Amino acid sequence: MRTYKEVLEDGIQILNAAAIEEARLDAWLLLEYAADITRAWYYAHMDDMLATETEARYLALCAERAQHIPLQHLTGRAYFMGYEFYVDERVLVPRQDTEVLVEEALSHLKDCTAPKVLDMCTGSGCILLSILKEREDAEGTGADISEDALAVAKENRRRLGLEKRAVFVQSDTFSADYFQKNSGNTSSEYDMLISNPPYIRTQDIQELMEEVRLHDPMLALDGKEDGLYFYEKITAHAGDYLKPGGWLMYEIGCDQGQEVAEILKKNRFTDIEIKKDLAGLDRVVIGKLQTQEEQNV
Ligand code: GLN
């Protein structure tokens, strides 16, 4: 048997040798997961012996991570806005950058009571569900083309106790019956439409890191030729589903700010803002649907 510290050092070496970007951190997070320990516990016990089965399980996980399988797929969990989400290969792993979008959404909903939110391309459901956790008076719809992704979103809805306030719908943007005006769906008027759609140009996908290129669903990445396909498609119909004065909020690729802002302008949106992420890159575009009076001017 070997100590926690020795085994952790092995893990770090395995990941370093495989050129994993954050080898030390990932080796630690896998140990935390495999041995079910916390950092504080580790520092008090790092010279204790680790059970042989646990060591074997840990080293097997490191070997998988060395194959560039995302850490979150190995542990089945990702943290977003302080909440734990179940994830696997059926959904895009929630990104920290996307928290900027959710923070902006919450601040734009501040003066709205009982807001209704539509999350288009919901994936794991992380955007919609974290908004609902933060706003107890809110309810919403999450739509995605992928049944597989929706199964994950529903599992997250259950784990977060949001069954009563979130509806998930299989839909290629607005194609589902649910979104047709006479479908009996009473929640067709939203205060906010929010989306982190696929926005990578098809030709750029090959340049992404292996974890993303081979393990995130291709459907969740590919924004087609110019990466703007979903912004065009969603924005063209957003006005039919938003209340006048409602907000349209997008996450964007860092070089898409101006182009997405133009798409919003072309479609009757005003008060357009481009917001940056923590790295100082353009990450969010926001617009407001004109009110009826504004449209008549
Ligand atoms: N809305 C999900 C997220 O932000 C999924 C996005 C996607 O699949 N493009 O993580």
mmCIF file of N, CA, C and O in Angstrom, residues 106 109 112-118 127-141 162 164-167 191-192:
data_model
loop_
_atom_site.group_PDB
_atom_site.id
_atom_site.type_symbol
_atom_site.label_atom_id
_atom_site.label_comp_id
_atom_site.label_asym_id
_atom_site.label_seq_id
_atom_site.Cartn_x
_atom_site.Cartn_y
_atom_site.Cartn_z
ATOM 1 N N LEU A 106 -29.712 37.511 -14.901
ATOM 2 C CA LEU A 106 -30.300 37.784 -13.577
ATOM 3 C C LEU A 106 -30.397 39.288 -13.355
ATOM 4 O O LEU A 106 -31.390 39.783 -12.830
ATOM 5 N N LEU A 109 -33.256 40.752 -15.238
ATOM 6 C CA LEU A 109 -34.594 40.333 -14.772
ATOM 7 C C LEU A 109 -34.952 40.940 -13.409
ATOM 8 O O LEU A 109 -36.012 40.661 -12.859
ATOM 9 N N CYS A 112 -38.343 42.476 -12.926
ATOM 10 C CA CYS A 112 -39.454 41.721 -13.518
ATOM 11 C C CYS A 112 -39.947 40.702 -12.487
ATOM 12 O O CYS A 112 -39.167 39.893 -11.997
ATOM 13 N N THR A 113 -41.248 40.763 -12.165
ATOM 14 C CA THR A 113 -41.737 39.751 -11.213
ATOM 15 C C THR A 113 -42.244 38.522 -11.961
ATOM 16 O O THR A 113 -42.764 38.637 -13.065
ATOM 17 N N ALA A 114 -42.090 37.373 -11.356
ATOM 18 C CA ALA A 114 -42.492 36.087 -11.948
ATOM 19 C C ALA A 114 -42.065 35.977 -13.421
ATOM 20 O O ALA A 114 -42.903 35.707 -14.292
ATOM 21 N N PRO A 115 -40.795 36.188 -13.719
ATOM 22 C CA PRO A 115 -40.358 36.157 -15.118
ATOM 23 C C PRO A 115 -40.504 34.778 -15.759
ATOM 24 O O PRO A 115 -40.365 33.753 -15.091
ATOM 25 N N LYS A 116 -40.794 34.816 -17.059
ATOM 26 C CA LYS A 116 -40.846 33.582 -17.862
ATOM 27 C C LYS A 116 -39.651 33.601 -18.802
ATOM 28 O O LYS A 116 -39.449 34.579 -19.538
ATOM 29 N N VAL A 117 -38.913 32.505 -18.777
ATOM 30 C CA VAL A 117 -37.640 32.459 -19.509
ATOM 31 C C VAL A 117 -37.651 31.289 -20.482
ATOM 32 O O VAL A 117 -38.050 30.178 -20.123
ATOM 33 N N LEU A 118 -37.201 31.553 -21.702
ATOM 34 C CA LEU A 118 -37.029 30.487 -22.689
ATOM 35 C C LEU A 118 -35.536 30.305 -22.962
ATOM 36 O O LEU A 118 -34.859 31.256 -23.342
ATOM 37 N N ILE A 127 -28.251 26.663 -17.957
ATOM 38 C CA ILE A 127 -28.616 28.098 -17.956
ATOM 39 C C ILE A 127 -29.991 28.276 -17.310
ATOM 40 O O ILE A 127 -30.142 29.015 -16.328
ATOM 41 N N LEU A 128 -30.989 27.593 -17.873
ATOM 42 C CA LEU A 128 -32.353 27.751 -17.355
ATOM 43 C C LEU A 128 -32.433 27.356 -15.878
ATOM 44 O O LEU A 128 -32.992 28.090 -15.052
ATOM 45 N N LEU A 129 -31.868 26.216 -15.532
ATOM 46 C CA LEU A 129 -32.045 25.705 -14.160
ATOM 47 C C LEU A 129 -31.330 26.595 -13.147
ATOM 48 O O LEU A 129 -31.850 26.808 -12.046
ATOM 49 N N SER A 130 -30.182 27.155 -13.507
ATOM 50 C CA SER A 130 -29.539 28.023 -12.507
ATOM 51 C C SER A 130 -30.293 29.345 -12.363
ATOM 52 O O SER A 130 -30.364 29.900 -11.272
ATOM 53 N N ILE A 131 -30.895 29.829 -13.451
ATOM 54 C CA ILE A 131 -31.734 31.040 -13.312
ATOM 55 C C ILE A 131 -32.913 30.736 -12.379
ATOM 56 O O ILE A 131 -33.237 31.520 -11.478
ATOM 57 N N LEU A 132 -33.539 29.572 -12.563
ATOM 58 C CA LEU A 132 -34.691 29.229 -11.713
ATOM 59 C C LEU A 132 -34.275 29.032 -10.254
ATOM 60 O O LEU A 132 -35.050 29.344 -9.338
ATOM 61 N N LYS A 133 -33.063 28.524 -10.036
ATOM 62 C CA LYS A 133 -32.588 28.387 -8.651
ATOM 63 C C LYS A 133 -32.405 29.767 -8.013
ATOM 64 O O LYS A 133 -32.707 29.970 -6.833
ATOM 65 N N GLU A 134 -31.898 30.705 -8.804
ATOM 66 C CA GLU A 134 -31.632 32.039 -8.266
ATOM 67 C C GLU A 134 -32.905 32.871 -8.126
ATOM 68 O O GLU A 134 -32.943 33.805 -7.333
ATOM 69 N N ARG A 135 -33.904 32.557 -8.952
ATOM 70 C CA ARG A 135 -35.148 33.326 -8.921
ATOM 71 C C ARG A 135 -36.327 32.397 -8.640
ATOM 72 O O ARG A 135 -36.841 31.742 -9.540
ATOM 73 N N GLU A 136 -36.754 32.392 -7.362
ATOM 74 C CA GLU A 136 -37.796 31.434 -6.978
ATOM 75 C C GLU A 136 -39.149 31.721 -7.596
ATOM 76 O O GLU A 136 -40.029 30.859 -7.600
ATOM 77 N N ASP A 137 -39.312 32.963 -8.117
ATOM 78 C CA ASP A 137 -40.604 33.304 -8.724
ATOM 79 C C ASP A 137 -40.607 33.044 -10.236
ATOM 80 O O ASP A 137 -41.597 33.268 -10.903
ATOM 81 N N ALA A 138 -39.490 32.561 -10.768
ATOM 82 C CA ALA A 138 -39.391 32.396 -12.227
ATOM 83 C C ALA A 138 -39.852 31.011 -12.660
ATOM 84 O O ALA A 138 -39.833 30.061 -11.882
ATOM 85 N N GLU A 139 -40.276 30.935 -13.942
ATOM 86 C CA GLU A 139 -40.502 29.619 -14.543
ATOM 87 C C GLU A 139 -40.010 29.667 -15.981
ATOM 88 O O GLU A 139 -39.751 30.750 -16.507
ATOM 89 N N GLY A 140 -39.863 28.503 -16.599
ATOM 90 C CA GLY A 140 -39.320 28.569 -17.943
ATOM 91 C C GLY A 140 -39.385 27.293 -18.725
ATOM 92 O O GLY A 140 -39.781 26.233 -18.241
ATOM 93 N N THR A 141 -38.957 27.455 -19.997
ATOM 94 C CA THR A 141 -38.918 26.359 -20.953
ATOM 95 C C THR A 141 -37.486 26.203 -21.449
ATOM 96 O O THR A 141 -36.833 27.197 -21.752
ATOM 97 N N LEU A 162 -36.586 21.134 -9.475
ATOM 98 C CA LEU A 162 -37.262 22.192 -10.239
ATOM 99 C C LEU A 162 -38.355 21.659 -11.170
ATOM 100 O O LEU A 162 -38.758 22.336 -12.120
ATOM 101 N N LYS A 164 -41.449 21.519 -10.987
ATOM 102 C CA LYS A 164 -42.677 22.311 -11.123
ATOM 103 C C LYS A 164 -42.479 23.582 -11.949
ATOM 104 O O LYS A 164 -43.444 24.187 -12.391
ATOM 105 N N ARG A 165 -41.236 24.009 -12.122
ATOM 106 C CA ARG A 165 -41.044 25.312 -12.783
ATOM 107 C C ARG A 165 -40.338 25.257 -14.134
ATOM 108 O O ARG A 165 -40.205 26.277 -14.794
ATOM 109 N N ALA A 166 -39.859 24.076 -14.527
ATOM 110 C CA ALA A 166 -39.160 23.983 -15.819
ATOM 111 C C ALA A 166 -39.809 22.937 -16.706
ATOM 112 O O ALA A 166 -40.097 21.830 -16.264
ATOM 113 N N VAL A 167 -40.029 23.318 -17.966
ATOM 114 C CA VAL A 167 -40.555 22.390 -18.967
ATOM 115 C C VAL A 167 -39.452 22.192 -20.003
ATOM 116 O O VAL A 167 -38.826 23.158 -20.420
ATOM 117 N N ASP A 191 -40.482 36.723 -21.018
ATOM 118 C CA ASP A 191 -39.801 37.974 -20.660
ATOM 119 C C ASP A 191 -38.360 37.948 -21.145
ATOM 120 O O ASP A 191 -37.733 38.991 -21.290
ATOM 121 N N MET A 192 -37.838 36.740 -21.321
ATOM 122 C CA MET A 192 -36.447 36.620 -21.776
ATOM 123 C C MET A 192 -36.267 35.383 -22.623
ATOM 124 O O MET A 192 -36.789 34.315 -22.297
#
